[in-house]
Amino acid sequence: MADENDPNQPGDDPQAETPKEGDGATPPVEGAASDALPPSEPSPEVSDPLEETSPIIEADAEEPAPPEEPPAPAELALPEELAAEEPTPDALIHPSPEVSDPLEETSPIIEADAEEPAPPEEPPAPAELALPEELAAEEPTPDALIHEELFEHPEAVDPPPPEELPPIPDDLPIAARDAEPEAIASEPAPVQPPAKTSDELPAQYFRAAGDPEEAQDEPPATLLGRIQERIATTARDARTVLEPKWVAFYGAARAFGGEMWNRLRGIKRPRNVREAAVWSGWAAAGGVALIVAFFFFITWDLPSTDDVWEATGSQSITFLDRNGHVILREGAQNAPPVDLASLPPYVAQAFVAIEDRRFYDHFGVDVGGMMRAGAENLRAGRVVQGGSTITQQLAKNLFLTNDRTWRRKFQEIAMAIWLEGRFTKDEILALYLSRVYFGAGAYGIEAAAERYFDRPARELTLLQAAMIAGLVKAPSRLNPARQDIAAARDRASVVLDEMVNMGFISAAEREAALQQELTISRRNPAGVLSYYRDWIDPLLNDVIGQQRDDFVVETTIDIAAQRAGDEAINGVLTEQGEARRVSQAALVAMDDEGGVRALVGGRDYDQSQFNRATQARRQPGSSFKYFIYLAAMENGLTPWSVREDAPITIYIDGQPPWTPGNYTNEFHGPTELTRAYALSYNMVAIRVANEVGGQNVIDVARRLGVRSPLANYHSLALGAQEITLMEMTQAYGAMASEGYNLEAHGITRIRRASSNETVWAFRQANRHRVIEERPLRYMNYMMRRVVDAGTGAAARISGRQVGGKTGTGNDYRDAWFIGYVPGLVAGVWAGNDNFTETGRVTGGSLPTEIWARFMPTALRNTPVRALELPREEDYDTGVTDPESPELTAVGAPIGAVIGAPQPAPPDNEDRSLDFGPEG
């Protein structure tokens, strides 16, 4: 069967002979031209009632019956209302849209209701149209005359066959069915749009009912294509959102500009001398106002210039130790002016040659130099040359900031002119050399000479003076103490060339200077405080920042203890480090309030700035047992509780059986916890950790200040998870402070030097007891046994009760000792940065020896106090020892029975160091 939607079927071809219903007026009949209006002048008030219904009826009828020949319609008579109204000439040509087709709204209803429309009735044959008398008597318009002239001989044109009118359904309103057919014949033919070709038809126009929809465009297969499509979509959406706003803004701006231009154009010129004088007065007043406003704009917030030597143009920081002694200075603290007469002449000449060649000729501002620098910068497209004179640089260093703004530049120019009017050229140059920054924390020529060459400025050579003068352009980038010295030497060569060009030195002197050796001092100005200075630097940046003032920082450092710690580390490593394959060590000491007394982050700061005391996370080994035994003491065990030191195997659902190794194959059977802790028996620690629960152990560590990640793994009891030395020392500090928590800090107060105003002060947020009295006494007892008769015996100090714990990491990679007395705690770590094995170094060897060398100096001002040890009533407390100890799996609830150890399968592999040695 042929597809009824096929466009090529014969049934879809348009009827060439019969126009569609409602598409045009009924063709005129011969002989009616003289009685009716021309076809171009239809009645404006009558519309075709079948204009909308005929397409709908045609679409619904699948096979409509062929219409019969309609009889000739009778003459149409206009309604009385229309006949009484005199139409205008325009109305004769253009039909009024006010009269709507009564069938336009009903035809959709007919289409929806009529499944099989009845065959149309034969309409009467149309007759000659009769116009109303008013229209017939009216003089035709020119357009009508032209139309009539074209049809003077209608007989020469074959008229088209009469149009077959569509049937009128029975269910139409009575008024619509009773309408005269003559009114229909008088409706003008609307212009039909050209038929669309198949290329112009909408998508899926020929899709039959039930056919699947055509496939849409697939998204790009590649990621790049999808990204490009997403970018294009985002751009279109952004354009859609922004375009209306831009159009509105552009329109408003254009309207505003046009209005202002029109107003300006509307201003009339002065017509006489009086008006010209008034105009001149207003112009002069406006100029004066601008000058005054510009003056206030420039000088509004300038600092006082009463005493230029008291002007604080840079930042200086003075560090005091805990006893009030100055231990470090940074920045220029109102340095005195340089005595130019005491310096070699080439020192000042080097600065003039490279920084301001016309220094002795200008009035503070070199206009030509500024124009030349501006041209060079425009040519390069970036700032490659500066136009500031030495006087301008001094003004900026004394009074202004480094902001790159036009206002700051104008202020700089104003202050430079003021300086030139008050001081001589030599005084300005001397003041400049005392305040300019040379990098590495050195302000002034004297500080720079000491920093880079370990000599005063009066002893500088020509090459050294040229190098220092070259640092002013980029002190941080050209700093020879941190960067390659080649860059600073090249810059010095440029300075010497400029000095030759200006006649300050000869070419021979230049060549002689370049032949000299340029040796840079590597001495660190902070010395032994370098690691400590880096540690507190974030706090100083937050509190002080870039404020241009003199500050005093009161630290917690004991400078004697700091030097003692540095000497102890370097001494022990120098003596034993190479033989024991240990290259680094670190030390932290703090008082019972958390104040850091000493901090040594490594062996040599100049070789490595990595702070091993605060940044390195290493395995604490058996020193982590402090948290395990403290959790046990808090859960009812005592130092005299007995646990079995024997091989064990732990079974946990979903994990393979775990049989930890031991340092030796020796096991000691039933053992008191004090002995097991002092000699660092691993098997007992594992049993206790599983008995109290791994999560309880982690909770104790968190309560004491450990913030490094800790997981409830099998190896938690052996200290296989990494922690920093600062965290471990702070946690042990709770023992030195008699049970109270510590918050490590290195600064107590920051104040301004001039007004003594406190800018920042340390206050511990929440100091409270974290270890109860009885568990504290138990732990003091066991910690003291470690030093008196255990693995930490090397840490004994005559006349002091010392507690502590050793620790050795897996495969001897880390060695620890943390010891304390009432009021002071110190921790030491030793190992290698690359995690290589040491020469079987344990916590009881090198770390304990370093601790013992450091502590006598650190304790010189700490009063002797005894440790809080168990009392008589503490010996009869605690839970009863189980007859047959049972283990609790890590992470399982307390009391989950593991069972007796099962015999392990034969294993020839040496696993003695799987979890590190004891201690």
mmCIF file with all atom_site columns, N, CA, C and O in Angstrom, residues 73-105:
data_model
loop_
_atom_site.group_PDB
_atom_site.id
_atom_site.type_symbol
_atom_site.label_atom_id
_atom_site.label_alt_id
_atom_site.label_comp_id
_atom_site.label_asym_id
_atom_site.label_entity_id
_atom_site.label_seq_id
_atom_site.pdbx_PDB_ins_code
_atom_site.Cartn_x
_atom_site.Cartn_y
_atom_site.Cartn_z
_atom_site.occupancy
_atom_site.B_iso_or_equiv
_atom_site.pdbx_formal_charge
_atom_site.auth_seq_id
_atom_site.auth_comp_id
_atom_site.auth_asym_id
_atom_site.auth_atom_id
_atom_site.pdbx_PDB_model_num
ATOM 1   N N  . PRO A 1 73  ? -24.198 31.499 -7.366 1.00 0.00 ? 73  PRO A N  1
ATOM 2   C CA . PRO A 1 73  ? -24.726 32.182 -6.166 1.00 0.00 ? 73  PRO A CA 1
ATOM 3   C C  . PRO A 1 73  ? -25.482 33.429 -6.528 1.00 0.00 ? 73  PRO A C  1
ATOM 4   O O  . PRO A 1 73  ? -25.246 34.051 -7.544 1.00 0.00 ? 73  PRO A O  1
ATOM 5   N N  . ALA A 1 74  ? -26.379 33.763 -5.631 1.00 0.00 ? 74  ALA A N  1
ATOM 6   C CA . ALA A 1 74  ? -27.173 34.992 -5.832 1.00 0.00 ? 74  ALA A CA 1
ATOM 7   C C  . ALA A 1 74  ? -26.343 36.192 -5.459 1.00 0.00 ? 74  ALA A C  1
ATOM 8   O O  . ALA A 1 74  ? -25.291 36.096 -4.861 1.00 0.00 ? 74  ALA A O  1
ATOM 9   N N  . GLU A 1 75  ? -26.832 37.340 -5.865 1.00 0.00 ? 75  GLU A N  1
ATOM 10  C CA . GLU A 1 75  ? -26.115 38.577 -5.562 1.00 0.00 ? 75  GLU A CA 1
ATOM 11  C C  . GLU A 1 75  ? -26.063 38.788 -4.047 1.00 0.00 ? 75  GLU A C  1
ATOM 12  O O  . GLU A 1 75  ? -27.019 38.555 -3.334 1.00 0.00 ? 75  GLU A O  1
ATOM 13  N N  . LEU A 1 76  ? -24.900 39.248 -3.616 1.00 0.00 ? 76  LEU A N  1
ATOM 14  C CA . LEU A 1 76  ? -24.701 39.472 -2.180 1.00 0.00 ? 76  LEU A CA 1
ATOM 15  C C  . LEU A 1 76  ? -25.210 40.840 -1.807 1.00 0.00 ? 76  LEU A C  1
ATOM 16  O O  . LEU A 1 76  ? -24.991 41.813 -2.517 1.00 0.00 ? 76  LEU A O  1
ATOM 17  N N  . ALA A 1 77  ? -25.871 40.883 -0.720 1.00 0.00 ? 77  ALA A N  1
ATOM 18  C CA . ALA A 1 77  ? -26.371 42.163 -0.195 1.00 0.00 ? 77  ALA A CA 1
ATOM 19  C C  . ALA A 1 77  ? -25.630 42.484 1.085  1.00 0.00 ? 77  ALA A C  1
ATOM 20  O O  . ALA A 1 77  ? -25.572 41.664 1.985  1.00 0.00 ? 77  ALA A O  1
ATOM 21  N N  . LEU A 1 78  ? -25.079 43.694 1.193  1.00 0.00 ? 78  LEU A N  1
ATOM 22  C CA . LEU A 1 78  ? -24.353 44.095 2.395  1.00 0.00 ? 78  LEU A CA 1
ATOM 23  C C  . LEU A 1 78  ? -25.318 44.326 3.543  1.00 0.00 ? 78  LEU A C  1
ATOM 24  O O  . LEU A 1 78  ? -26.459 44.720 3.331  1.00 0.00 ? 78  LEU A O  1
ATOM 25  N N  . PRO A 1 79  ? -24.865 44.108 4.748  1.00 0.00 ? 79  PRO A N  1
ATOM 26  C CA . PRO A 1 79  ? -25.742 44.414 5.906  1.00 0.00 ? 79  PRO A CA 1
ATOM 27  C C  . PRO A 1 79  ? -26.054 45.894 5.950  1.00 0.00 ? 79  PRO A C  1
ATOM 28  O O  . PRO A 1 79  ? -25.378 46.724 5.374  1.00 0.00 ? 79  PRO A O  1
ATOM 29  N N  . GLU A 1 80  ? -27.148 46.206 6.665  1.00 0.00 ? 80  GLU A N  1
ATOM 30  C CA . GLU A 1 80  ? -27.602 47.579 6.741  1.00 0.00 ? 80  GLU A CA 1
ATOM 31  C C  . GLU A 1 80  ? -26.570 48.466 7.418  1.00 0.00 ? 80  GLU A C  1
ATOM 32  O O  . GLU A 1 80  ? -26.402 49.630 7.058  1.00 0.00 ? 80  GLU A O  1
ATOM 33  N N  . GLU A 1 81  ? -25.868 47.933 8.471  1.00 0.00 ? 81  GLU A N  1
ATOM 34  C CA . GLU A 1 81  ? -24.874 48.746 9.154  1.00 0.00 ? 81  GLU A CA 1
ATOM 35  C C  . GLU A 1 81  ? -23.747 49.144 8.227  1.00 0.00 ? 81  GLU A C  1
ATOM 36  O O  . GLU A 1 81  ? -23.272 50.272 8.229  1.00 0.00 ? 81  GLU A O  1
ATOM 37  N N  . LEU A 1 82  ? -23.338 48.190 7.372  1.00 0.00 ? 82  LEU A N  1
ATOM 38  C CA . LEU A 1 82  ? -22.240 48.484 6.453  1.00 0.00 ? 82  LEU A CA 1
ATOM 39  C C  . LEU A 1 82  ? -22.699 49.379 5.335  1.00 0.00 ? 82  LEU A C  1
ATOM 40  O O  . LEU A 1 82  ? -21.968 50.223 4.840  1.00 0.00 ? 82  LEU A O  1
ATOM 41  N N  . ALA A 1 83  ? -23.945 49.177 4.886  1.00 0.00 ? 83  ALA A N  1
ATOM 42  C CA . ALA A 1 83  ? -24.452 50.012 3.799  1.00 0.00 ? 83  ALA A CA 1
ATOM 43  C C  . ALA A 1 83  ? -24.617 51.440 4.247  1.00 0.00 ? 83  ALA A C  1
ATOM 44  O O  . ALA A 1 83  ? -24.467 52.375 3.469  1.00 0.00 ? 83  ALA A O  1
ATOM 45  N N  . ALA A 1 84  ? -24.956 51.649 5.530  1.00 0.00 ? 84  ALA A N  1
ATOM 46  C CA . ALA A 1 84  ? -25.174 53.008 6.020  1.00 0.00 ? 84  ALA A CA 1
ATOM 47  C C  . ALA A 1 84  ? -23.874 53.755 6.250  1.00 0.00 ? 84  ALA A C  1
ATOM 48  O O  . ALA A 1 84  ? -23.864 54.971 6.309  1.00 0.00 ? 84  ALA A O  1
ATOM 49  N N  . GLU A 1 85  ? -22.759 53.051 6.447  1.00 0.00 ? 85  GLU A N  1
ATOM 50  C CA . GLU A 1 85  ? -21.489 53.709 6.742  1.00 0.00 ? 85  GLU A CA 1
ATOM 51  C C  . GLU A 1 85  ? -20.747 54.004 5.470  1.00 0.00 ? 85  GLU A C  1
ATOM 52  O O  . GLU A 1 85  ? -20.621 53.146 4.600  1.00 0.00 ? 85  GLU A O  1
ATOM 53  N N  . GLU A 1 86  ? -20.261 55.244 5.345  1.00 0.00 ? 86  GLU A N  1
ATOM 54  C CA . GLU A 1 86  ? -19.549 55.623 4.133  1.00 0.00 ? 86  GLU A CA 1
ATOM 55  C C  . GLU A 1 86  ? -18.091 55.246 4.287  1.00 0.00 ? 86  GLU A C  1
ATOM 56  O O  . GLU A 1 86  ? -17.420 55.726 5.193  1.00 0.00 ? 86  GLU A O  1
ATOM 57  N N  . PRO A 1 87  ? -17.586 54.394 3.454  1.00 0.00 ? 87  PRO A N  1
ATOM 58  C CA . PRO A 1 87  ? -16.189 53.976 3.588  1.00 0.00 ? 87  PRO A CA 1
ATOM 59  C C  . PRO A 1 87  ? -15.264 55.057 3.096  1.00 0.00 ? 87  PRO A C  1
ATOM 60  O O  . PRO A 1 87  ? -15.606 55.832 2.211  1.00 0.00 ? 87  PRO A O  1
ATOM 61  N N  . THR A 1 88  ? -14.059 55.070 3.686  1.00 0.00 ? 88  THR A N  1
ATOM 62  C CA . THR A 1 88  ? -13.018 56.006 3.251  1.00 0.00 ? 88  THR A CA 1
ATOM 63  C C  . THR A 1 88  ? -12.285 55.407 2.072  1.00 0.00 ? 88  THR A C  1
ATOM 64  O O  . THR A 1 88  ? -12.362 54.212 1.810  1.00 0.00 ? 88  THR A O  1
ATOM 65  N N  . PRO A 1 89  ? -11.557 56.256 1.335  1.00 0.00 ? 89  PRO A N  1
ATOM 66  C CA . PRO A 1 89  ? -10.803 55.700 0.193  1.00 0.00 ? 89  PRO A CA 1
ATOM 67  C C  . PRO A 1 89  ? -9.813  54.644 0.630  1.00 0.00 ? 89  PRO A C  1
ATOM 68  O O  . PRO A 1 89  ? -9.629  53.666 -0.070 1.00 0.00 ? 89  PRO A O  1
ATOM 69  N N  . ASP A 1 90  ? -9.153  54.859 1.820  1.00 0.00 ? 90  ASP A N  1
ATOM 70  C CA . ASP A 1 90  ? -8.201  53.840 2.250  1.00 0.00 ? 90  ASP A CA 1
ATOM 71  C C  . ASP A 1 90  ? -8.903  52.545 2.558  1.00 0.00 ? 90  ASP A C  1
ATOM 72  O O  . ASP A 1 90  ? -8.375  51.462 2.329  1.00 0.00 ? 90  ASP A O  1
ATOM 73  N N  . ALA A 1 91  ? -10.085 52.628 3.113  1.00 0.00 ? 91  ALA A N  1
ATOM 74  C CA . ALA A 1 91  ? -10.809 51.402 3.445  1.00 0.00 ? 91  ALA A CA 1
ATOM 75  C C  . ALA A 1 91  ? -11.187 50.633 2.217  1.00 0.00 ? 91  ALA A C  1
ATOM 76  O O  . ALA A 1 91  ? -11.386 49.427 2.256  1.00 0.00 ? 91  ALA A O  1
ATOM 77  N N  . LEU A 1 92  ? -11.382 51.370 1.061  1.00 0.00 ? 92  LEU A N  1
ATOM 78  C CA . LEU A 1 92  ? -11.727 50.652 -0.157 1.00 0.00 ? 92  LEU A CA 1
ATOM 79  C C  . LEU A 1 92  ? -10.582 49.803 -0.649 1.00 0.00 ? 92  LEU A C  1
ATOM 80  O O  . LEU A 1 92  ? -10.803 48.784 -1.303 1.00 0.00 ? 92  LEU A O  1
ATOM 81  N N  . ILE A 1 93  ? -9.375  50.243 -0.339 1.00 0.00 ? 93  ILE A N  1
ATOM 82  C CA . ILE A 1 93  ? -8.216  49.495 -0.833 1.00 0.00 ? 93  ILE A CA 1
ATOM 83  C C  . ILE A 1 93  ? -7.773  48.454 0.177  1.00 0.00 ? 93  ILE A C  1
ATOM 84  O O  . ILE A 1 93  ? -7.506  47.324 -0.150 1.00 0.00 ? 93  ILE A O  1
ATOM 85  N N  . HIS A 1 94  ? -7.712  48.858 1.485  1.00 0.00 ? 94  HIS A N  1
ATOM 86  C CA . HIS A 1 94  ? -7.209  47.950 2.527  1.00 0.00 ? 94  HIS A CA 1
ATOM 87  C C  . HIS A 1 94  ? -8.366  47.493 3.383  1.00 0.00 ? 94  HIS A C  1
ATOM 88  O O  . HIS A 1 94  ? -8.999  48.287 4.063  1.00 0.00 ? 94  HIS A O  1
ATOM 89  N N  . PRO A 1 95  ? -8.667  46.225 3.379  1.00 0.00 ? 95  PRO A N  1
ATOM 90  C CA . PRO A 1 95  ? -9.779  45.733 4.210  1.00 0.00 ? 95  PRO A CA 1
ATOM 91  C C  . PRO A 1 95  ? -9.499  45.985 5.686  1.00 0.00 ? 95  PRO A C  1
ATOM 92  O O  . PRO A 1 95  ? -8.382  45.908 6.139  1.00 0.00 ? 95  PRO A O  1
ATOM 93  N N  . SER A 1 96  ? -10.562 46.301 6.378  1.00 0.00 ? 96  SER A N  1
ATOM 94  C CA . SER A 1 96  ? -10.433 46.554 7.814  1.00 0.00 ? 96  SER A CA 1
ATOM 95  C C  . SER A 1 96  ? -10.219 45.253 8.550  1.00 0.00 ? 96  SER A C  1
ATOM 96  O O  . SER A 1 96  ? -10.920 44.273 8.320  1.00 0.00 ? 96  SER A O  1
ATOM 97  N N  . PRO A 1 97  ? -9.274  45.234 9.456  1.00 0.00 ? 97  PRO A N  1
ATOM 98  C CA . PRO A 1 97  ? -9.048  44.005 10.221 1.00 0.00 ? 97  PRO A CA 1
ATOM 99  C C  . PRO A 1 97  ? -10.001 43.823 11.378 1.00 0.00 ? 97  PRO A C  1
ATOM 100 O O  . PRO A 1 97  ? -9.907  42.866 12.097 1.00 0.00 ? 97  PRO A O  1
ATOM 101 N N  . GLU A 1 98  ? -10.871 44.766 11.568 1.00 0.00 ? 98  GLU A N  1
ATOM 102 C CA . GLU A 1 98  ? -11.718 44.692 12.762 1.00 0.00 ? 98  GLU A CA 1
ATOM 103 C C  . GLU A 1 98  ? -12.781 43.602 12.631 1.00 0.00 ? 98  GLU A C  1
ATOM 104 O O  . GLU A 1 98  ? -13.251 43.064 13.600 1.00 0.00 ? 98  GLU A O  1
ATOM 105 N N  . VAL A 1 99  ? -13.220 43.248 11.417 1.00 0.00 ? 99  VAL A N  1
ATOM 106 C CA . VAL A 1 99  ? -14.249 42.229 11.242 1.00 0.00 ? 99  VAL A CA 1
ATOM 107 C C  . VAL A 1 99  ? -13.568 40.895 11.097 1.00 0.00 ? 99  VAL A C  1
ATOM 108 O O  . VAL A 1 99  ? -12.822 40.670 10.154 1.00 0.00 ? 99  VAL A O  1
ATOM 109 N N  . SER A 1 100 ? -13.780 40.046 11.996 1.00 0.00 ? 100 SER A N  1
ATOM 110 C CA . SER A 1 100 ? -13.111 38.737 11.985 1.00 0.00 ? 100 SER A CA 1
ATOM 111 C C  . SER A 1 100 ? -14.021 37.694 11.400 1.00 0.00 ? 100 SER A C  1
ATOM 112 O O  . SER A 1 100 ? -15.239 37.851 11.341 1.00 0.00 ? 100 SER A O  1
ATOM 113 N N  . ASP A 1 101 ? -13.397 36.636 10.981 1.00 0.00 ? 101 ASP A N  1
ATOM 114 C CA . ASP A 1 101 ? -14.143 35.532 10.384 1.00 0.00 ? 101 ASP A CA 1
ATOM 115 C C  . ASP A 1 101 ? -14.855 34.760 11.467 1.00 0.00 ? 101 ASP A C  1
ATOM 116 O O  . ASP A 1 101 ? -14.226 34.282 12.407 1.00 0.00 ? 101 ASP A O  1
ATOM 117 N N  . PRO A 1 102 ? -16.150 34.596 11.365 1.00 0.00 ? 102 PRO A N  1
ATOM 118 C CA . PRO A 1 102 ? -16.857 33.859 12.413 1.00 0.00 ? 102 PRO A CA 1
ATOM 119 C C  . PRO A 1 102 ? -16.495 32.401 12.447 1.00 0.00 ? 102 PRO A C  1
ATOM 120 O O  . PRO A 1 102 ? -16.819 31.721 13.383 1.00 0.00 ? 102 PRO A O  1
ATOM 121 N N  . LEU A 1 103 ? -15.853 31.893 11.420 1.00 0.00 ? 103 LEU A N  1
ATOM 122 C CA . LEU A 1 103 ? -15.509 30.471 11.427 1.00 0.00 ? 103 LEU A CA 1
ATOM 123 C C  . LEU A 1 103 ? -14.089 30.209 11.883 1.00 0.00 ? 103 LEU A C  1
ATOM 124 O O  . LEU A 1 103 ? -13.660 29.079 11.965 1.00 0.00 ? 103 LEU A O  1
ATOM 125 N N  . GLU A 1 104 ? -13.314 31.313 12.142 1.00 0.00 ? 104 GLU A N  1
ATOM 126 C CA . GLU A 1 104 ? -11.912 31.102 12.509 1.00 0.00 ? 104 GLU A CA 1
ATOM 127 C C  . GLU A 1 104 ? -11.800 30.359 13.831 1.00 0.00 ? 104 GLU A C  1
ATOM 128 O O  . GLU A 1 104 ? -10.931 29.541 14.004 1.00 0.00 ? 104 GLU A O  1
ATOM 129 N N  . GLU A 1 105 ? -12.649 30.675 14.794 1.00 0.00 ? 105 GLU A N  1
ATOM 130 C CA . GLU A 1 105 ? -12.535 30.050 16.095 1.00 0.00 ? 105 GLU A CA 1
ATOM 131 C C  . GLU A 1 105 ? -13.241 28.711 16.164 1.00 0.00 ? 105 GLU A C  1
ATOM 132 O O  . GLU A 1 105 ? -12.948 27.891 16.984 1.00 0.00 ? 105 GLU A O  1
#
